């Protein structure tokens, strides 16, 4: 039983900041469900518009399908009814279909559809992938535009017409020309989500393109700061946004860019820095070293 319809999901997601919680692991890299539930409960005390369980920041790429279902079920159980929970689906089309159906079983409100795994694909094949997953579920679907799953404006417009439950487009590419074309062609039919790493860097210019929300990884460890930043973006308060980028986001990104994969690792390091540890990242990611953690801790304290 879903908690909201696809259209309700789209409206809710577009109304505020989106939370992408980390997935907690023990030192043996097993899922630490108790701490994860505690974290979901804590995040829910702040005003987010949606919670994306086991997403990219939640290390979806390292989770087995059964672990994904367990993580999503825990998030659904802990999140208040008014906070939509979106589950991931990805890899090959068949597995993505199974994950979308798993999301229904767990009581999630929607599905974030990741790009197909590994292989390059023609836009027709990618369109079939999206249509097949949408047809397999009654949940609202948000398609994640990145890597080998990049959709052009014409194909996306066709999918929006063919798939009533395709309600969102999350962009992880950052091509302003492409986003302008998509927004001009499709208009308000979809909810547009900023999905680049450290989305705060792109939030203000993307807001001018009609991207009303974005995925905030730093909401995990500085939720009040993340919400205040988002409010400044929504108010087009460029002075406040640029001041925050200069004082916190830019040095944060400099740490993030030291190693590949740190976009996730730095979030877990932030959790440790504020006294809410979420355990290590799973391979193939690596954790920040002691010096980098110390730099991040001082940045957050400042």
Coordinates of C-alpha atoms in Angstrom, one line a residue:
X1 CA 0.0 0.0 0.0
X2 CA 1.5 3.3 -1.1
X3 CA 1.4 6.3 1.1
X4 CA 0.9 8.9 -1.7
X5 CA 0.0 8.8 -5.4
X6 CA 2.6 9.6 -8.1
X7 CA 1.2 13.2 -8.5
X8 CA 1.2 13.7 -4.8
X9 CA 4.8 12.5 -4.6
X10 CA 5.9 14.9 -7.4
X11 CA 4.3 17.9 -5.6
X12 CA 5.8 16.9 -2.3
X13 CA 9.3 16.4 -3.6
X14 CA 9.3 19.7 -5.4
X15 CA 8.3 21.7 -2.4
X16 CA 11.5 21.5 -0.3
X17 CA 14.9 20.1 0.3
X18 CA 15.5 16.4 -0.2
X19 CA 17.3 14.1 2.3
X20 CA 19.6 11.4 1.0
X21 CA 20.7 9.5 4.2
X22 CA 23.9 7.5 4.5
X23 CA 23.5 3.8 5.1
X24 CA 25.1 2.8 8.5
X25 CA 27.6 -0.1 8.5
X26 CA 29.3 -1.9 11.4
X27 CA 33.1 -2.3 11.4
X28 CA 32.5 -5.7 9.7
X29 CA 30.6 -3.8 7.0
X30 CA 27.3 -5.4 7.8
X31 CA 24.2 -3.1 7.9
X32 CA 23.8 -1.4 11.3
X33 CA 20.0 -1.3 11.3
X34 CA 19.7 0.1 14.8
X35 CA 21.9 3.1 14.1
X36 CA 20.3 3.7 10.7
X37 CA 16.8 3.8 12.3
X38 CA 18.1 6.2 14.9
X39 CA 19.5 8.4 12.1
X40 CA 16.2 8.4 10.1
X41 CA 14.3 9.4 13.2
X42 CA 16.7 12.3 13.8
X43 CA 16.6 13.5 10.2
X44 CA 12.8 13.3 10.3
X45 CA 12.8 16.0 13.0
X46 CA 14.0 18.5 10.4
X47 CA 11.9 19.7 7.6
X48 CA 12.8 17.8 4.5
X49 CA 10.4 17.2 1.5
X50 CA 11.5 13.7 0.8
X51 CA 13.8 10.9 2.0
X52 CA 15.7 8.8 -0.5
X53 CA 16.7 5.6 1.2
X54 CA 19.7 3.6 -0.1
X55 CA 20.4 6.2 -2.8
X56 CA 23.9 7.1 -4.1
X57 CA 24.9 8.7 -0.8
X58 CA 23.4 5.6 0.9
X59 CA 25.9 3.4 -1.1
X60 CA 23.3 1.8 -3.3
X61 CA 26.1 0.5 -5.5
X62 CA 27.4 -1.7 -2.6
X63 CA 24.1 -3.1 -1.4
X64 CA 22.6 -6.4 -2.4
X65 CA 19.0 -6.4 -3.4
X66 CA 18.0 -8.0 -0.1
X67 CA 19.9 -5.3 1.8
X68 CA 18.2 -2.6 -0.3
X69 CA 14.8 -4.0 0.7
X70 CA 15.9 -4.1 4.4
X71 CA 17.2 -0.5 4.3
X72 CA 14.1 0.8 2.6
X73 CA 11.8 -1.1 5.0
X74 CA 13.7 0.4 8.0
X75 CA 13.3 3.9 6.5
X76 CA 9.6 3.5 5.8
X77 CA 9.1 2.2 9.4
X78 CA 10.9 5.2 11.0
X79 CA 9.8 8.0 8.7
X80 CA 6.6 9.9 9.6
X81 CA 3.6 9.4 7.3
X82 CA 3.9 12.9 5.8
X83 CA 7.6 12.3 4.8
X84 CA 7.7 10.4 1.4
X85 CA 10.3 7.6 1.2
X86 CA 11.8 6.9 -2.2
X87 CA 13.5 3.6 -2.9
X88 CA 16.2 2.9 -5.4
X89 CA 16.1 0.7 -8.5
X90 CA 18.9 0.0 -10.9
X91 CA 21.4 -2.3 -12.7
X92 CA 19.8 -4.3 -15.5
X93 CA 16.2 -3.8 -16.5
X94 CA 15.0 -7.0 -15.0
X95 CA 16.7 -6.3 -11.6
X96 CA 15.4 -2.8 -11.7
X97 CA 11.9 -4.1 -12.1
X98 CA 12.3 -6.5 -9.2
X99 CA 13.6 -3.6 -7.0
X100 CA 10.6 -1.4 -8.0
X101 CA 8.3 -4.2 -6.9
X102 CA 10.3 -4.6 -3.7
X103 CA 9.7 -0.9 -3.1
X104 CA 6.0 -1.4 -3.3
X105 CA 6.2 -4.3 -0.9
X106 CA 8.0 -2.2 1.7
X107 CA 5.5 0.6 1.5
X108 CA 7.8 3.2 -0.2
X109 CA 6.2 6.1 -2.0
X110 CA 8.3 6.2 -5.1
X111 CA 11.3 4.9 -7.0
X112 CA 14.6 6.6 -8.0
X113 CA 15.6 4.8 -11.2
X114 CA 19.4 4.7 -11.6
X115 CA 21.2 4.3 -14.9
X116 CA 21.6 0.8 -16.3
X117 CA 24.7 -1.0 -15.1
X118 CA 28.0 -0.7 -17.0
X119 CA 26.9 -1.1 -20.6
X120 CA 26.6 1.8 -23.1
X121 CA 23.1 2.1 -24.6
X122 CA 21.3 3.8 -27.4
X123 CA 18.6 6.3 -26.4
X124 CA 15.9 3.9 -27.7
X125 CA 17.2 1.1 -25.4
X126 CA 17.3 3.6 -22.5
X127 CA 13.8 4.7 -23.2
X128 CA 12.7 1.0 -23.1
X129 CA 14.4 0.6 -19.8
X130 CA 12.6 3.5 -18.3
X131 CA 9.2 2.5 -19.8
X132 CA 9.6 -1.1 -18.6
X133 CA 10.3 -0.1 -15.0
X134 CA 7.4 2.5 -15.0
X135 CA 5.0 -0.2 -16.3
X136 CA 6.1 -2.6 -13.6
X137 CA 5.0 -0.4 -10.7
X138 CA 2.2 1.9 -9.6
X139 CA 4.7 4.0 -7.7
X140 CA 5.9 7.4 -8.9
X141 CA 9.3 7.1 -10.7
X142 CA 12.1 9.7 -10.7
X143 CA 14.7 9.0 -13.4
X144 CA 18.3 9.7 -12.6
X145 CA 20.1 11.4 -15.5
X146 CA 23.8 10.6 -15.3
X147 CA 26.6 8.4 -16.6
X148 CA 25.4 6.0 -19.3
X149 CA 21.7 6.9 -18.6
X150 CA 21.6 10.4 -20.1
X151 CA 18.2 11.4 -21.7
X152 CA 17.8 14.1 -24.3
X153 CA 14.8 16.4 -24.2
X154 CA 12.9 14.7 -27.1
X155 CA 13.2 11.2 -25.5
X156 CA 12.3 12.4 -22.1
X157 CA 9.2 14.2 -23.5
X158 CA 8.1 11.0 -25.1
X159 CA 8.6 9.1 -21.9
X160 CA 6.6 11.7 -19.9
X161 CA 3.7 11.3 -22.4
X162 CA 3.8 7.5 -22.4
X163 CA 4.4 6.9 -18.6
X164 CA 1.9 8.6 -16.3
X165 CA 3.8 7.6 -13.2
X166 CA 7.1 9.1 -14.5
X167 CA 7.0 12.2 -12.2
X168 CA 10.5 13.4 -11.8
X169 CA 13.9 14.0 -13.5
X170 CA 17.0 14.1 -11.4
X171 CA 20.0 15.6 -13.2
X172 CA 23.5 14.5 -12.4
X173 CA 25.1 15.9 -15.5
X174 CA 25.1 19.7 -15.2
X175 CA 24.6 20.6 -18.9
X176 CA 22.8 23.9 -18.8
X177 CA 21.9 23.8 -22.5
X178 CA 20.3 20.3 -22.1
X179 CA 18.4 21.3 -19.0
X180 CA 17.1 24.5 -20.7
X181 CA 15.8 22.4 -23.6
X182 CA 14.2 19.8 -21.3
X183 CA 12.5 22.5 -19.2
X184 CA 11.3 24.4 -22.2
X185 CA 9.9 21.3 -24.0
X186 CA 8.3 19.5 -21.0
X187 CA 7.5 22.4 -18.6
X188 CA 5.8 21.5 -15.3
X189 CA 4.9 18.0 -16.3
X190 CA 7.9 16.7 -14.2
X191 CA 9.5 17.7 -10.9
X192 CA 13.1 18.6 -11.6
X193 CA 15.8 17.7 -9.0
X194 CA 19.4 18.8 -8.8
X195 CA 21.5 15.7 -8.4
X196 CA 25.1 16.7 -9.0
X197 CA 27.7 15.9 -6.2
X198 CA 27.4 18.6 -3.5
X199 CA 24.3 20.0 -5.2
X200 CA 24.6 23.2 -3.2
X201 CA 27.2 24.4 -5.7
X202 CA 24.7 24.4 -8.5
X203 CA 21.5 25.2 -6.6
X204 CA 21.2 28.9 -7.4
X205 CA 21.7 28.7 -11.2
X206 CA 19.6 25.6 -11.4
X207 CA 16.8 27.3 -9.6
X208 CA 16.6 29.8 -12.5
X209 CA 15.9 26.8 -14.8
X210 CA 12.9 25.7 -12.7
X211 CA 14.8 23.1 -10.6
X212 CA 13.0 23.7 -7.4
X213 CA 14.8 21.2 -5.2
X214 CA 18.0 19.2 -4.9
X215 CA 19.5 16.2 -3.1
X216 CA 21.5 17.4 -0.1
X217 CA 24.1 15.0 1.2
X218 CA 25.3 17.4 3.8
X219 CA 21.8 17.3 5.3
X220 CA 23.1 14.2 7.0
X221 CA 25.4 16.0 9.4
X222 CA 24.5 19.7 9.2
X223 CA 20.8 19.6 8.6
X224 CA 20.0 23.1 9.9
X225 CA 22.8 24.6 7.8
X226 CA 21.5 22.7 4.7
X227 CA 18.0 23.9 5.2
X228 CA 19.1 27.5 5.7
X229 CA 21.2 27.3 2.5
X230 CA 18.2 26.0 0.7
X231 CA 16.0 28.8 2.0
X232 CA 18.5 31.3 0.7
X233 CA 18.4 29.6 -2.7
X234 CA 14.6 29.7 -2.8
X235 CA 14.6 33.4 -1.9
X236 CA 17.2 34.1 -4.6
X237 CA 19.4 35.6 -1.9
X238 CA 22.6 35.4 -4.0
X239 CA 24.7 37.2 -1.4
X240 CA 24.0 34.7 1.3
X241 CA 24.4 31.7 -1.0
X242 CA 27.8 32.9 -2.3
X243 CA 29.0 33.7 1.2
X244 CA 28.1 30.2 2.3
X245 CA 29.7 28.7 -0.8
X246 CA 32.9 30.7 -0.1
X247 CA 33.1 29.9 3.6
X248 CA 32.0 26.3 3.7
X249 CA 31.0 24.6 0.4
X250 CA 34.2 25.4 -1.5
X251 CA 36.6 24.2 1.1
X252 CA 34.3 21.2 1.6
X253 CA 34.5 20.4 -2.1
X254 CA 38.3 20.8 -2.1
X255 CA 38.4 18.0 0.5
X256 CA 35.9 16.0 -1.5
X257 CA 37.9 16.2 -4.7
X258 CA 41.1 14.8 -3.2
X259 CA 40.1 11.2 -4.1
X260 CA 37.6 9.6 -6.4
X261 CA 34.5 8.5 -4.5
X262 CA 35.0 11.0 -1.7
X263 CA 31.6 12.5 -2.5
X264 CA 30.1 9.7 -0.3
X265 CA 33.1 9.2 2.0
X266 CA 33.1 12.8 3.1
X267 CA 29.5 12.6 4.2
X268 CA 30.3 9.7 6.5
X269 CA 33.3 11.6 7.7
X270 CA 31.0 14.5 8.5
X271 CA 28.8 12.2 10.5
X272 CA 31.8 11.2 12.6
X273 CA 32.9 14.8 13.0
X274 CA 29.6 15.8 14.6
X275 CA 29.5 12.8 16.9
X276 CA 27.0 10.7 15.0
X277 CA 29.2 8.1 13.4
X278 CA 27.7 5.9 10.6
X279 CA 30.6 3.4 10.3
X280 CA 33.0 3.0 7.4
X281 CA 32.2 3.1 3.7
X282 CA 32.2 -0.1 1.8
X283 CA 34.8 -1.0 -0.9
X284 CA 35.5 0.1 -3.5
X285 CA 35.2 3.4 -1.7
X286 CA 37.8 4.5 0.9
X287 CA 37.4 6.6 4.1
X288 CA 39.0 10.0 4.6
X289 CA 42.4 9.7 6.3
X290 CA 43.0 11.2 9.8
X291 CA 44.3 14.5 8.5
X292 CA 41.4 15.0 6.2
X293 CA 38.9 14.1 8.9
X294 CA 40.6 16.7 11.2
X295 CA 40.4 19.3 8.4
X296 CA 36.7 18.6 7.9
X297 CA 36.0 18.7 11.6
X298 CA 37.6 22.1 11.9
X299 CA 35.6 23.3 8.9
X300 CA 32.3 22.2 10.4
X301 CA 33.1 23.6 13.8
X302 CA 33.9 26.9 12.1

